[in-house]
Coordinates of N, CA and C and ligand atoms in Angstrom, one line a residue:
X1 N -19.1 6.1 9.0 CA -18.2 7.3 8.7 C -16.9 6.8 7.9
X2 N -16.2 5.6 8.6 CA -15.0 5.2 8.0 C -15.4 4.1 7.0
X3 N -14.6 4.1 5.8 CA -14.9 3.1 4.7 C -13.9 2.0 4.7
X4 N -12.7 2.2 5.1 CA -11.6 1.1 5.1 C -10.4 1.8 5.7
X5 N -9.4 0.8 6.0 CA -8.1 1.3 6.3 C -7.4 1.6 5.1
X6 N -7.0 3.0 4.9 CA -6.4 3.4 3.8 C -4.9 3.1 3.7
X7 N -4.3 3.3 5.0 CA -2.9 2.9 5.0 C -2.3 2.8 6.5
X8 N -1.2 2.2 6.7 CA -0.5 2.1 7.9 C 0.8 2.9 7.7
X9 N 1.1 3.9 8.5 CA 2.3 4.6 8.4 C 3.4 4.0 9.3
X10 N 4.6 3.8 8.7 CA 5.7 3.2 9.4 C 6.9 4.2 9.3
X11 N 7.4 4.6 10.5 CA 8.5 5.7 10.5 C 9.8 4.8 10.2
X12 N 10.5 5.4 9.3 CA 11.8 4.7 9.0 C 13.0 5.8 9.0
X13 N 14.2 5.3 9.3 CA 15.3 6.3 9.1 C 15.8 6.5 7.6
X14 N 15.7 5.5 6.8 CA 16.1 5.6 5.5 C 15.2 4.7 4.6
X15 N 14.6 5.6 3.6 CA 13.8 4.7 2.6 C 14.7 3.8 1.8
X16 N 15.9 4.2 1.5 CA 16.8 3.4 0.6 C 17.1 1.9 1.3
X17 N 17.2 2.1 2.7 CA 17.6 0.8 3.4 C 16.3 0.1 3.7
X18 N 15.1 0.6 3.7 CA 13.9 -0.1 4.2 C 13.1 -0.7 3.0
X19 N 13.0 0.1 2.0 CA 12.2 -0.2 0.9 C 12.3 -1.7 0.3
X20 N 13.6 -2.1 0.1 CA 13.8 -3.5 -0.4 C 13.1 -4.5 0.3
X21 N 13.0 -4.4 1.7 CA 12.3 -5.4 2.5 C 10.8 -5.6 2.1
X22 N 10.1 -4.4 2.1 CA 8.7 -4.4 1.7 C 8.5 -4.8 0.2
X23 N 9.3 -4.2 -0.7 CA 9.1 -4.4 -2.1 C 9.6 -5.7 -2.6
X24 N 10.7 -6.2 -2.1 CA 11.3 -7.4 -2.8 C 11.1 -8.6 -1.8
X25 N 11.3 -8.5 -0.5 CA 11.1 -9.6 0.3 C 9.7 -10.0 0.5
X26 N 8.9 -8.9 0.9 CA 7.5 -9.1 1.0 C 6.7 -9.1 -0.2
X27 N 7.3 -8.6 -1.2 CA 6.6 -8.6 -2.6 C 5.4 -7.5 -2.8
X28 N 5.4 -6.5 -2.0 CA 4.4 -5.5 -2.1 C 4.6 -4.7 -3.4
X29 N 3.4 -4.2 -4.0 CA 3.5 -3.4 -5.2 C 4.1 -2.0 -4.8
X30 N 5.2 -1.6 -5.3 CA 5.7 -0.2 -5.1 C 5.0 0.9 -5.9
X31 N 4.5 1.9 -5.3 CA 3.7 2.7 -6.0 C 4.4 4.1 -6.3
X32 N 5.5 4.2 -5.6 CA 6.3 5.4 -5.8 C 6.7 6.2 -4.6
X33 N 7.7 7.1 -4.7 CA 8.0 8.0 -3.7 C 7.6 9.5 -3.9
X34 N 7.2 10.1 -2.9 CA 6.7 11.5 -3.0 C 7.0 12.2 -1.8
X35 N 7.6 13.5 -1.9 CA 7.9 14.3 -0.7 C 6.8 15.0 -0.3
X36 N 6.3 15.1 0.9 CA 5.3 16.0 1.3 C 6.0 17.1 2.3
X37 N 6.3 18.2 1.6 CA 7.2 19.1 2.1 C 6.6 19.7 3.4
X38 N 5.3 19.9 3.3 CA 4.5 20.6 4.6 C 4.6 19.8 5.9
X39 N 4.8 18.4 5.6 CA 5.0 17.5 6.8 C 6.5 17.0 7.1
X40 N 7.5 17.6 6.2 CA 8.8 17.3 6.4 C 9.1 15.8 6.4
X41 N 8.5 15.2 5.3 CA 8.7 13.8 5.3 C 8.7 13.4 3.6
X42 N 9.4 12.2 3.4 CA 9.4 11.5 2.1 C 8.8 10.3 2.3
X43 N 7.8 10.0 1.5 CA 6.8 8.9 1.6 C 7.0 7.9 0.4
X44 N 7.2 6.7 0.8 CA 7.1 5.5 -0.1 C 5.9 4.9 0.1
X45 N 5.0 4.6 -1.0 CA 3.7 3.9 -0.9 C 3.8 2.6 -1.5
X46 N 3.3 1.6 -0.7 CA 3.3 0.2 -1.2 C 1.9 -0.4 -1.1
X47 N 1.4 -0.9 -2.1 CA 0.0 -1.5 -2.1 C -0.1 -2.9 -1.5
X48 N -1.1 -3.2 -0.8 CA -1.3 -4.6 -0.4 C -2.9 -4.7 -0.3
X49 N -3.4 -5.4 -1.3 CA -4.8 -5.6 -1.4 C -5.4 -4.1 -1.6
X50 N -6.5 -3.7 -0.9 CA -6.9 -2.5 -1.1 C -6.4 -1.4 -0.1
X51 N -5.5 -1.9 0.8 CA -4.7 -0.8 1.7 C -3.3 -0.7 1.2
X52 N -2.7 0.2 1.9 CA -1.3 0.6 1.6 C -0.4 0.6 2.9
X53 N 0.8 0.4 2.7 CA 1.7 0.7 3.7 C 2.6 1.9 3.2
X54 N 2.7 2.9 4.3 CA 3.3 4.1 3.9 C 4.6 4.2 4.8
X55 N 5.7 4.2 4.0 CA 7.0 4.4 4.8 C 7.4 5.8 4.8
X56 N 7.6 6.4 6.1 CA 7.9 7.7 6.2 C 9.4 8.0 6.7
X57 N 9.9 8.8 5.9 CA 11.3 9.1 6.2 C 11.4 10.6 6.5
X58 N 12.0 11.1 7.6 CA 12.0 12.4 7.9 C 12.9 13.2 6.9
X59 N 12.6 14.4 6.6 CA 13.5 15.2 5.7 C 14.4 16.3 6.4
X60 N 14.0 16.4 7.7 CA 14.8 17.3 8.6 C 14.8 16.9 10.0
X61 N 15.7 17.6 10.8 CA 15.8 17.1 12.2 C 14.6 17.5 13.0
X62 N 13.8 18.5 12.6 CA 12.7 19.0 13.3 C 11.3 18.4 12.7
X63 N 11.5 17.4 11.8 CA 10.3 16.7 11.2 C 9.7 16.0 12.4
X64 N 8.4 16.0 12.5 CA 7.6 15.1 13.6 C 8.1 13.7 13.5
X65 N 8.4 13.2 12.4 CA 8.7 11.8 12.3 C 10.1 11.6 12.8
X66 N 11.0 12.5 12.6 CA 12.4 12.5 13.2 C 12.2 12.4 14.8
X67 N 11.3 13.3 15.3 CA 11.1 13.3 16.8 C 10.5 12.0 17.3
X68 N 9.7 11.4 16.5 CA 9.2 10.0 16.8 C 10.3 9.0 16.9
X69 N 11.1 8.9 15.9 CA 12.1 8.0 15.9 C 13.2 8.1 17.0
X70 N 13.4 9.4 17.2 CA 14.3 9.8 18.4 C 13.8 9.2 19.7
X71 N 12.5 9.4 19.8 CA 11.9 9.0 21.1 C 11.6 7.5 21.2
X72 N 11.2 6.8 20.0 CA 10.6 5.4 20.1 C 11.5 4.5 19.3
X73 N 12.3 5.0 18.4 CA 13.1 4.1 17.4 C 12.0 4.0 16.2
X74 N 12.4 3.3 15.1 CA 11.6 3.2 13.8 C 10.4 2.2 14.3
X75 N 9.3 2.3 13.6 CA 8.2 1.4 13.9 C 6.8 2.1 13.4
X76 N 5.8 1.4 13.8 CA 4.5 1.9 13.4 C 4.3 3.3 13.9
X77 N 3.8 4.1 13.1 CA 3.7 5.5 13.5 C 2.1 6.0 13.5
X78 N 1.4 5.6 12.6 CA 0.0 6.0 12.5 C -1.0 4.9 11.8
X79 N -2.2 5.1 12.1 CA -3.2 4.3 11.3 C -4.1 5.2 10.5
X80 N -4.3 5.1 9.3 CA -5.1 5.9 8.5 C -6.5 5.4 8.0
X81 N -7.5 6.0 8.4 CA -8.8 5.3 7.9 C -9.4 6.3 6.8
X82 N -10.0 5.7 5.8 CA -10.6 6.4 4.7 C -11.8 7.0 5.1
X83 N -12.2 8.1 4.6 CA -13.7 8.6 4.9 C -14.0 9.3 3.5
X84 N -15.3 9.3 3.2 CA -15.8 9.8 1.9 C -15.7 11.4 1.9
X85 N -16.0 12.0 3.1 CA -16.2 13.4 3.3 C -15.4 13.8 4.6
X86 N -14.2 14.3 4.3 CA -13.4 14.7 5.5 C -13.8 15.7 6.3
X87 N -14.5 16.8 5.7 CA -15.0 17.9 6.4 C -16.1 17.4 7.5
X88 N -16.9 16.6 7.0 CA -18.1 15.9 7.8 C -17.5 15.0 9.0
X89 N -16.4 14.4 8.4 CA -15.8 13.4 9.5 C -15.1 14.3 10.7
X90 N -14.4 15.4 10.3 CA -13.8 16.2 11.4 C -14.9 16.8 12.2
X91 N -16.0 17.4 11.6 CA -17.0 18.1 12.3 C -17.6 17.0 13.4
X92 N -17.9 15.7 12.9 CA -18.5 14.8 13.8 C -17.4 14.4 14.9
X93 N -16.2 14.2 14.7 CA -15.2 13.9 15.7 C -15.2 15.1 16.8
X94 N -15.1 16.4 16.3 CA -15.0 17.5 17.2 C -16.5 17.5 18.0
X95 N -17.5 17.3 17.4 CA -18.8 17.3 18.1 C -18.7 16.1 19.1
X96 N -18.1 15.1 19.0 CA -18.1 14.0 19.9 C -17.0 14.2 21.0
X97 N -16.2 15.4 20.8 CA -15.3 15.7 22.0 C -13.9 15.2 21.7
X98 N -13.6 14.8 20.4 CA -12.3 14.4 20.2 C -11.3 15.6 20.1
X99 N -10.0 15.4 20.5 CA -9.1 16.5 20.3 C -8.4 16.2 19.0
X100 N -8.6 17.1 18.1 CA -8.1 17.2 16.8 C -6.8 18.0 16.6
X101 N -5.7 17.4 16.1 CA -4.5 18.1 15.7 C -4.8 19.0 14.5
X102 N -5.6 18.6 13.6 CA -6.0 19.3 12.5 C -7.6 19.6 12.4
X103 N -8.0 20.8 12.6 CA -9.4 21.0 12.6 C -9.8 21.4 11.2
X104 N -8.9 21.5 10.3 CA -9.2 21.6 8.8 C -8.4 20.6 8.1
X105 N -8.7 20.1 7.1 CA -7.8 19.1 6.2 C -6.6 19.7 5.8
X106 N -5.6 19.0 5.7 CA -4.3 19.4 5.1 C -3.9 18.5 4.0
X107 N -2.9 18.7 3.3 CA -2.5 17.8 2.2 C -1.7 16.7 2.7
X108 N -2.0 15.5 2.3 CA -1.2 14.3 2.5 C -0.6 13.9 1.2
X109 N -0.1 12.5 1.3 CA 0.6 12.1 0.1 C -0.4 11.6 -1.0
X110 N -0.1 11.8 -2.4 CA -0.9 11.2 -3.4 C -2.2 11.9 -3.4
X111 N -2.1 13.2 -3.3 CA -3.4 14.1 -3.5 C -4.5 13.8 -2.3
X112 N -4.1 13.2 -1.3 CA -5.1 12.9 -0.4 C -5.3 14.2 0.6
X113 N -6.4 14.3 1.2 CA -6.7 15.4 2.3 C -6.8 14.7 3.5
X114 N -6.1 15.1 4.6 CA -5.8 14.4 5.8 C -6.0 15.2 6.9
X115 N -6.4 14.6 8.1 CA -6.4 15.3 9.4 C -6.1 14.3 10.6
X116 N -5.3 14.7 11.5 CA -4.9 13.8 12.5 C -5.8 14.1 13.8
X117 N -6.0 12.9 14.4 CA -6.6 13.0 15.8 C -5.5 13.0 16.8
X118 N -5.4 13.7 17.8 CA -4.4 13.7 18.7 C -4.3 12.4 19.4
X119 N -3.0 11.9 19.5 CA -2.9 10.5 20.2 C -3.5 10.4 21.6
X120 N -3.5 11.6 22.2 CA -4.1 11.7 23.6 C -5.5 11.3 23.6
X121 N -6.1 11.6 22.5 CA -7.7 11.4 22.3 C -8.0 10.0 21.7
X122 N -6.9 9.2 21.3 CA -7.1 8.0 20.7 C -6.3 7.0 21.3
X123 N -6.2 6.9 22.6 CA -5.6 5.9 23.4 C -4.1 5.6 22.9
X124 N -3.4 6.6 22.6 CA -2.0 6.5 22.3 C -1.7 6.1 20.8
X125 N -2.8 5.9 20.1 CA -2.5 5.6 18.7 C -2.8 6.8 17.7
X126 N -1.7 7.3 17.1 CA -1.9 8.4 16.2 C -2.7 8.0 15.1
X127 N -3.9 8.7 14.9 CA -5.0 8.3 14.1 C -5.2 9.4 13.0
X128 N -5.2 9.0 11.8 CA -5.4 9.9 10.7 C -6.7 9.6 9.9
X129 N -7.4 10.5 9.6 CA -8.5 10.3 8.7 C -8.2 10.9 7.3
X130 N -8.5 10.2 6.3 CA -8.0 10.4 5.0 C -9.1 10.4 3.9
X131 N -9.2 11.5 3.1 CA -10.1 11.4 1.9 C -9.2 11.3 0.7
X132 N -9.6 10.1 -0.1 CA -8.6 9.7 -1.2 C -8.6 10.7 -2.2
X133 N -7.4 10.9 -2.8 CA -7.1 11.7 -4.0 C -6.8 10.8 -5.1
X134 N -5.9 11.4 -6.0 CA -5.4 10.5 -7.1 C -4.5 9.5 -6.6
X135 N -4.3 8.3 -7.3 CA -3.3 7.4 -6.9 C -1.9 7.5 -7.4
Ligands
LIG205 N1 2.1 7.9 18.1 C1 1.7 8.0 19.3 N2 2.0 9.1 20.0 C2 2.7 10.2 19.4 C3 2.9 10.0 18.1 C4 2.7 8.8 17.4 N3 3.0 8.7 16.2 N4 3.7 11.2 17.7 C5 3.7 11.9 18.8 N5 3.1 11.4 19.8 C6 3.0 11.9 21.2 C7 4.3 12.5 21.7 O1 5.0 11.4 22.3 C8 3.8 13.5 22.7 O2 3.3 12.7 24.0 P1 3.7 13.6 25.3 O3 2.9 14.8 25.4 O4 3.3 12.5 26.4 O5 5.2 13.7 25.3 C9 2.5 13.9 22.0 O6 2.0 13.0 21.0 C10 2.7 15.3 21.3 O7 3.8 15.1 20.3 P2 4.6 16.2 19.8 O8 5.3 15.8 18.6 O9 5.4 17.0 20.7 O10 3.4 17.3 19.3 P3 3.1 18.0 17.9 O11 1.7 18.7 18.2 O12 4.2 18.9 17.6 O13 2.8 16.8 16.8 C11 1.9 15.1 15.8 C12 2.0 15.8 17.0 C13 1.3 13.7 16.3 C14 0.8 15.7 14.7 C15 3.2 14.9 15.0 O14 4.1 14.4 15.9 C16 3.1 14.0 13.8 O15 3.5 12.9 13.8 N6 2.6 14.5 12.6 C17 2.2 13.7 11.4 C18 3.3 13.6 10.5 C19 3.0 12.5 9.4 O16 2.8 11.4 9.6 N7 3.0 13.2 8.2 C20 2.8 12.3 7.1 C21 1.4 12.2 6.5 C22 1.4 11.7 5.1 C23 0.1 10.9 4.7 O17 -0.2 10.2 5.5 O18 -0.5 11.3 3.7

């Protein structure tokens, strides 16, 4: 069902302050910044091999990423696995008893369609499944 790790999401307080480390010190290829209004985040995407690092900056105090930073501080927020058919992947997870935050795909960054598995159902690791869109 899973084809690869699409990206690792990292919660940050400020993209301006964090981006230079990944882009300049670690030398990752910067792919751009996009606001995902539905999720109340601004996302900077950096490519590393065939996977990506996604820096997530909250755009409002009630953003889920703001709540995460308040509780845990900045750090690794979620793992995203790529699937070829997101509807089929959701159906299979539900049939296997997983608790899904999203029972229908919603819009992610860069034209992806995404769905989150609840961290209570994935041993405390927020898990995203993701069908690729445009890059
Ligand atoms: N990792 C592990 N546990 C997490 C978590 C995370 N990243 N975020 C929340 N939780 C835990 C909370 O601590 C809470 O635990 P307790 O019940 O023990 O207190 C529980 O999950 C519920 O959290 P909540 O924020 O109160 O619940 P919500 O249903 O409002 O939201 C969630 C849950 C995970 C969907 C939301 O917090 C979230 O992070 N949404 C995703 C936002 C995001 O990353 N969007 C960008 C996607 C862009 C893309 O990838 O393309």
